[in-house]
Amino acid sequence: MNTLFVPDLLWDGREARRGWGVVVAGDRIAAVGPLGALDAPGGRRVDLADAAVLAAPVNAHSHAFQRAIRGRTQTRPAGRPDADFWSWRREMYRAVLAYDPETLHAISRDCFAEMRSAGWGSVGEFHYVHRDRDGRPYDDPLTLSDAVIEAARAAGLRITLLYVAYATADVDGSPLGDDQRRFRSDSVDDVLRAVSDLRDRWAGDPRVSVGLAPHSVRAVPASWWRPLADGAAALDVPLHAHVAEQVREVDACVAVHGRRPVEFLADQGVLSERFTAVHATHLTDGEVRLLAEAGARVCACPSTERDLGDGVLPGDRLSGAGVPVCLGSDSHTLIDPWEELRLPEYHLRLVERRRIVLGEADGPVVRWAPGALRSATEVGGDALRTGAGRLTPGAPADLVALDLAHPALAGADDEVFAEVVAVAARAGVARPVTPLPDPQTGDRSEATSA
Amino acid sequence: MNTLFVPDLLWDGREARRGWGVVVAGDRIAAVGPLGALDAPGGRRVDLADAAVLAAPVNAHSHAFQRAIRGRTQTRPAGRPDADFWSWRREMYRAVLAYDPETLHAISRDCFAEMRSAGWGSVGEFHYVHRDRDGRPYDDPLTLSDAVIEAARAAGLRITLLYVAYATADVDGSPLGDDQRRFRSDSVDDVLRAVSDLRDRWAGDPRVSVGLAPHSVRAVPASWWRPLADGAAALDVPLHAHVAEQVREVDACVAVHGRRPVEFLADQGVLSERFTAVHATHLTDGEVRLLAEAGARVCACPSTERDLGDGVLPGDRLSGAGVPVCLGSDSHTLIDPWEELRLPEYHLRLVERRRIVLGEADGPVVRWAPGALRSATEVGGDALRTGAGRLTPGAPADLVALDLAHPALAGADDEVFAEVVAVAARAGVARPVTPLPDPQTGDRSEATSA
């Protein structure tokens, strides 16, 4: 049955529209436009009072299980001022070792439910916990991937499971540490088979898709990159990797390969429009150019990058070169797409001491907010290759409503709607619009909010 | 009538307590402690299920009317990349010229209501719009101060009206521009009389207090500082000023006075424990020392400072010297005390590329979150000299509850309560606990939420 959603205001990705509606048929958007021009839906009409509807944000990079350590890595030993990404990682590894399939499912489900309540409509789960607590494969080696996918289904969140290849402890090829034993991939073939099997297994659910994620230049042998990239192309799935989050990784890559991470990946044929470089915090202008020339994009995770002290995304150089940026909540220190989308601009303002650093000309002015909203939506959909994040016919019907009666949004007139949302919206102001699925049947035909 | 509030968890400013309660008598806290040790309140008991109660955050620096331009300064002319604090200020001035007492009251009331709903319990309103639209004094020269105070009363927010002295356009003593005509103070005596009159006028309302705020080294003549500081001491009111928000101000101060702003204020006898330096973004180590030696404090406004591209608060150097930091939402780009309190630490992590930059030893570990919570509460109460922000007998009864059943706070066990709040709480997770006053009578004896 079709449902026509009629909000006060529709943000179509470019501008605010009044008197427009969205027709949803099952899992997909059927039509978007002025109410007069929409076909009679032959179904239900849901009026959304005091609501602005937009395509739900796409969370392009997540490690759901890390939600469990929120707040638990916010101290350091007295007398040792060296708390950083690496000391955080040791604590994160300890958490990983405790999970069984049931607990991983439960923490992931709660994390995805928090995402959904905050306004994210879909997630790219960069999943690298594959083996049991002793480092042995489960009887079904995809047990933990399935547990995570089922968690997203139970929470009503669309998921792209980005299956991770992980085989070395550092760029020099050193073997995995004992605390990394649950991540290990045995071979390129095993990784490609896992991705292919997952895709076949979940082909019946339009809310589930898969991708391939060589973890990083630290965790993937040099010889694996080209066949993994070729495999992603053959399977026609997205290809994601952590890139240049930390200076130490860049230095190690230069020491071993004589090339910086993006340069090395370019040599291996990894860069393409299929590829998303996660973090990309430490880039030369030459690396920015390589990403741009390949049509690749970057996934920024600014709330995590500020938490881990990674550094500030070079968003101005990426934008100048035409490299699109999407967003992820990554370690889930905080889950709030509206906070995430303002941070790339704000972090640049802090270090460059000027305003409206990012942005694009819109008539006589440069605006940064519409681009920030596109980062949170369209670019994420491109990264996951799901088409999510756009209000266009055929796209996934992931809609979110912002409460225009909320004090935080007072004054969000049409001409400044994007700007008010970008600076002041937060999770409590948003709610999902499109139906929660029945966790048993996956049925999305019944709306749960109106 | 006394009311005993019994939450699941009480954050007493140092640690999480179970089985504790707070007794409120009228406008004040009467007792705090284990339930067994509290006197029978002889009144009502309100159980707060799934709630963590703490002293409500104190917003130590606000310009309420700037809420009206939220989102309206987030563009720049195409082809001119010079958007900064000063271009923002021109737009803000344009907004100021439009208000009459009724519209100033209305926008302030809405702003204060948003503050209250976000969790702030009291505000220091740095109020500098004194004259009518033509720059003439109103028949009652305190008309606009009263309008702002009445707005806070109507919204149920405790207010300290920081009456601003404003007389010059820059450090060189140049006359005010036409767009600054509503701010003008005629003399030191006029300013001190206004503060004294306001204090007398509002003496009957325990939720209203006053302070004195020489605007900045730009807007106050050199000869005014010492008598204004002496006047604040004689009146026993807080003394606040904008200090070193922008490099240009520092440079102008050095050019005219041969001294940086904090050095200049020290020479004029302004620094004391009564004094709060707002922003203090650009400080030498010597200036940090001057603040520390005087017992002065800093008010950071990090959500505004990121929006305006001011720079990063030197919180590590301030903390190292023992200068307390409180918080303000200032321009109200965003109103969220929970976001505000994490930004000083997070902004330092971004530029220093390490974690737990601020903090204090707590046994074997260094923790930053309890200090961040104290910045948002106790230090703000010290800055406004109201005693707010502490759960101690006699303090203002401004309580806020965080929803422990909210997904954002899942996992906030006692030992990491402060850390989870610091990284993940947001306005939608908080609600005021203590009674909304009746806007007609100011009566706070009836609780409106339980």
mmCIF file of N, CA, C and O in Angstrom, chain A residues 117-146:
data_model
loop_
_atom_site.group_PDB
_atom_site.id
_atom_site.type_symbol
_atom_site.label_atom_id
_atom_site.label_comp_id
_atom_site.label_asym_id
_atom_site.label_seq_id
_atom_site.Cartn_x
_atom_site.Cartn_y
_atom_site.Cartn_z
ATOM 1 N N SER A 117 16.941 6.310 16.554
ATOM 2 C CA SER A 117 16.215 7.335 17.313
ATOM 3 C C SER A 117 16.855 8.706 17.132
ATOM 4 O O SER A 117 16.195 9.738 17.275
ATOM 5 N N ALA A 118 18.148 8.742 16.811
ATOM 6 C CA ALA A 118 18.831 10.024 16.613
ATOM 7 C C ALA A 118 18.596 10.580 15.217
ATOM 8 O O ALA A 118 18.882 11.754 14.964
ATOM 9 N N GLY A 119 18.117 9.745 14.294
ATOM 10 C CA GLY A 119 17.802 10.241 12.965
ATOM 11 C C GLY A 119 18.529 9.558 11.826
ATOM 12 O O GLY A 119 18.174 9.748 10.667
ATOM 13 N N TRP A 120 19.588 8.773 12.119
ATOM 14 C CA TRP A 120 20.234 8.037 11.037
ATOM 15 C C TRP A 120 19.237 7.041 10.456
ATOM 16 O O TRP A 120 18.506 6.376 11.198
ATOM 17 N N GLY A 121 19.242 6.884 9.135
ATOM 18 C CA GLY A 121 18.319 5.946 8.505
ATOM 19 C C GLY A 121 18.966 4.662 8.043
ATOM 20 O O GLY A 121 18.305 3.652 7.836
ATOM 21 N N SER A 122 20.291 4.697 7.851
ATOM 22 C CA SER A 122 20.997 3.483 7.448
ATOM 23 C C SER A 122 22.436 3.574 7.913
ATOM 24 O O SER A 122 22.913 4.650 8.277
ATOM 25 N N VAL A 123 23.103 2.434 7.907
ATOM 26 C CA VAL A 123 24.448 2.374 8.462
ATOM 27 C C VAL A 123 25.352 1.502 7.600
ATOM 28 O O VAL A 123 24.913 0.485 7.063
ATOM 29 N N GLY A 124 26.604 1.924 7.472
ATOM 30 C CA GLY A 124 27.647 1.077 6.926
ATOM 31 C C GLY A 124 28.452 0.535 8.098
ATOM 32 O O GLY A 124 29.188 1.268 8.747
ATOM 33 N N GLU A 125 28.283 -0.736 8.389
ATOM 34 C CA GLU A 125 28.931 -1.336 9.552
ATOM 35 C C GLU A 125 30.251 -1.972 9.123
ATOM 36 O O GLU A 125 30.265 -2.983 8.416
ATOM 37 N N PHE A 126 31.333 -1.371 9.542
ATOM 38 C CA PHE A 126 32.697 -1.787 9.190
ATOM 39 C C PHE A 126 33.049 -2.899 10.181
ATOM 40 O O PHE A 126 33.558 -2.639 11.273
ATOM 41 N N HIS A 127 32.763 -4.123 9.770
ATOM 42 C CA HIS A 127 32.707 -5.225 10.729
ATOM 43 C C HIS A 127 33.964 -6.104 10.665
ATOM 44 O O HIS A 127 34.221 -6.756 9.651
ATOM 45 N N TYR A 128 34.700 -6.142 11.755
ATOM 46 C CA TYR A 128 35.966 -6.887 11.715
ATOM 47 C C TYR A 128 36.121 -7.929 12.815
ATOM 48 O O TYR A 128 37.205 -8.486 13.000
ATOM 49 N N VAL A 129 35.069 -8.227 13.544
ATOM 50 C CA VAL A 129 35.143 -9.294 14.550
ATOM 51 C C VAL A 129 34.512 -10.532 13.925
ATOM 52 O O VAL A 129 33.297 -10.631 13.801
ATOM 53 N N HIS A 130 35.365 -11.467 13.515
ATOM 54 C CA HIS A 130 34.892 -12.611 12.742
ATOM 55 C C HIS A 130 34.966 -13.927 13.506
ATOM 56 O O HIS A 130 34.197 -14.837 13.258
ATOM 57 N N ARG A 131 35.938 -14.048 14.399
ATOM 58 C CA ARG A 131 36.248 -15.353 15.001
ATOM 59 C C ARG A 131 35.780 -15.422 16.450
ATOM 60 O O ARG A 131 35.437 -14.399 17.050
ATOM 61 N N ASP A 132 35.831 -16.627 17.013
ATOM 62 C CA ASP A 132 35.378 -16.784 18.387
ATOM 63 C C ASP A 132 36.434 -16.268 19.357
ATOM 64 O O ASP A 132 37.496 -15.783 18.950
ATOM 65 N N ARG A 133 36.155 -16.382 20.650
ATOM 66 C CA ARG A 133 37.039 -15.738 21.626
ATOM 67 C C ARG A 133 38.434 -16.345 21.640
ATOM 68 O O ARG A 133 39.383 -15.715 22.117
ATOM 69 N N ASP A 134 38.549 -17.543 21.136
ATOM 70 C CA ASP A 134 39.867 -18.174 21.061
ATOM 71 C C ASP A 134 40.551 -17.940 19.720
ATOM 72 O O ASP A 134 41.655 -18.453 19.488
ATOM 73 N N GLY A 135 39.889 -17.231 18.832
ATOM 74 C CA GLY A 135 40.488 -16.968 17.532
ATOM 75 C C GLY A 135 40.193 -18.040 16.508
ATOM 76 O O GLY A 135 40.782 -18.040 15.425
ATOM 77 N N ARG A 136 39.265 -18.949 16.813
ATOM 78 C CA ARG A 136 38.895 -19.995 15.852
ATOM 79 C C ARG A 136 37.667 -19.549 15.060
ATOM 80 O O ARG A 136 36.806 -18.853 15.607
ATOM 81 N N PRO A 137 37.571 -19.993 13.809
ATOM 82 C CA PRO A 137 36.353 -19.649 13.067
ATOM 83 C C PRO A 137 35.145 -20.354 13.682
ATOM 84 O O PRO A 137 35.260 -21.470 14.191
ATOM 85 N N TYR A 138 34.008 -19.688 13.692
ATOM 86 C CA TYR A 138 32.765 -20.353 14.084
ATOM 87 C C TYR A 138 32.432 -21.419 13.041
ATOM 88 O O TYR A 138 32.921 -21.375 11.902
ATOM 89 N N ASP A 139 31.584 -22.383 13.431
ATOM 90 C CA ASP A 139 31.171 -23.428 12.473
ATOM 91 C C ASP A 139 30.638 -22.771 11.204
ATOM 92 O O ASP A 139 30.962 -23.181 10.093
ATOM 93 N N ASP A 140 29.774 -21.807 11.400
ATOM 94 C CA ASP A 140 29.407 -20.934 10.279
ATOM 95 C C ASP A 140 30.285 -19.697 10.389
ATOM 96 O O ASP A 140 30.109 -18.889 11.309
ATOM 97 N N PRO A 141 31.257 -19.532 9.495
ATOM 98 C CA PRO A 141 32.227 -18.441 9.688
ATOM 99 C C PRO A 141 31.597 -17.044 9.597
ATOM 100 O O PRO A 141 32.245 -16.066 9.943
ATOM 101 N N LEU A 142 30.339 -16.982 9.160
ATOM 102 C CA LEU A 142 29.672 -15.675 9.069
ATOM 103 C C LEU A 142 28.746 -15.414 10.254
ATOM 104 O O LEU A 142 27.910 -14.505 10.220
ATOM 105 N N THR A 143 28.917 -16.193 11.315
ATOM 106 C CA THR A 143 28.041 -16.078 12.489
ATOM 107 C C THR A 143 27.957 -14.654 13.017
ATOM 108 O O THR A 143 26.860 -14.138 13.292
ATOM 109 N N LEU A 144 29.094 -14.008 13.166
ATOM 110 C CA LEU A 144 29.066 -12.673 13.781
ATOM 111 C C LEU A 144 28.557 -11.611 12.794
ATOM 112 O O LEU A 144 27.883 -10.665 13.205
ATOM 113 N N SER A 145 28.863 -11.770 11.512
ATOM 114 C CA SER A 145 28.282 -10.850 10.524
ATOM 115 C C SER A 145 26.768 -10.955 10.552
ATOM 116 O O SER A 145 26.056 -9.937 10.537
ATOM 117 N N ASP A 146 26.272 -12.171 10.598
ATOM 118 C CA ASP A 146 24.822 -12.364 10.666
ATOM 119 C C ASP A 146 24.234 -11.739 11.937
ATOM 120 O O ASP A 146 23.156 -11.138 11.898
#
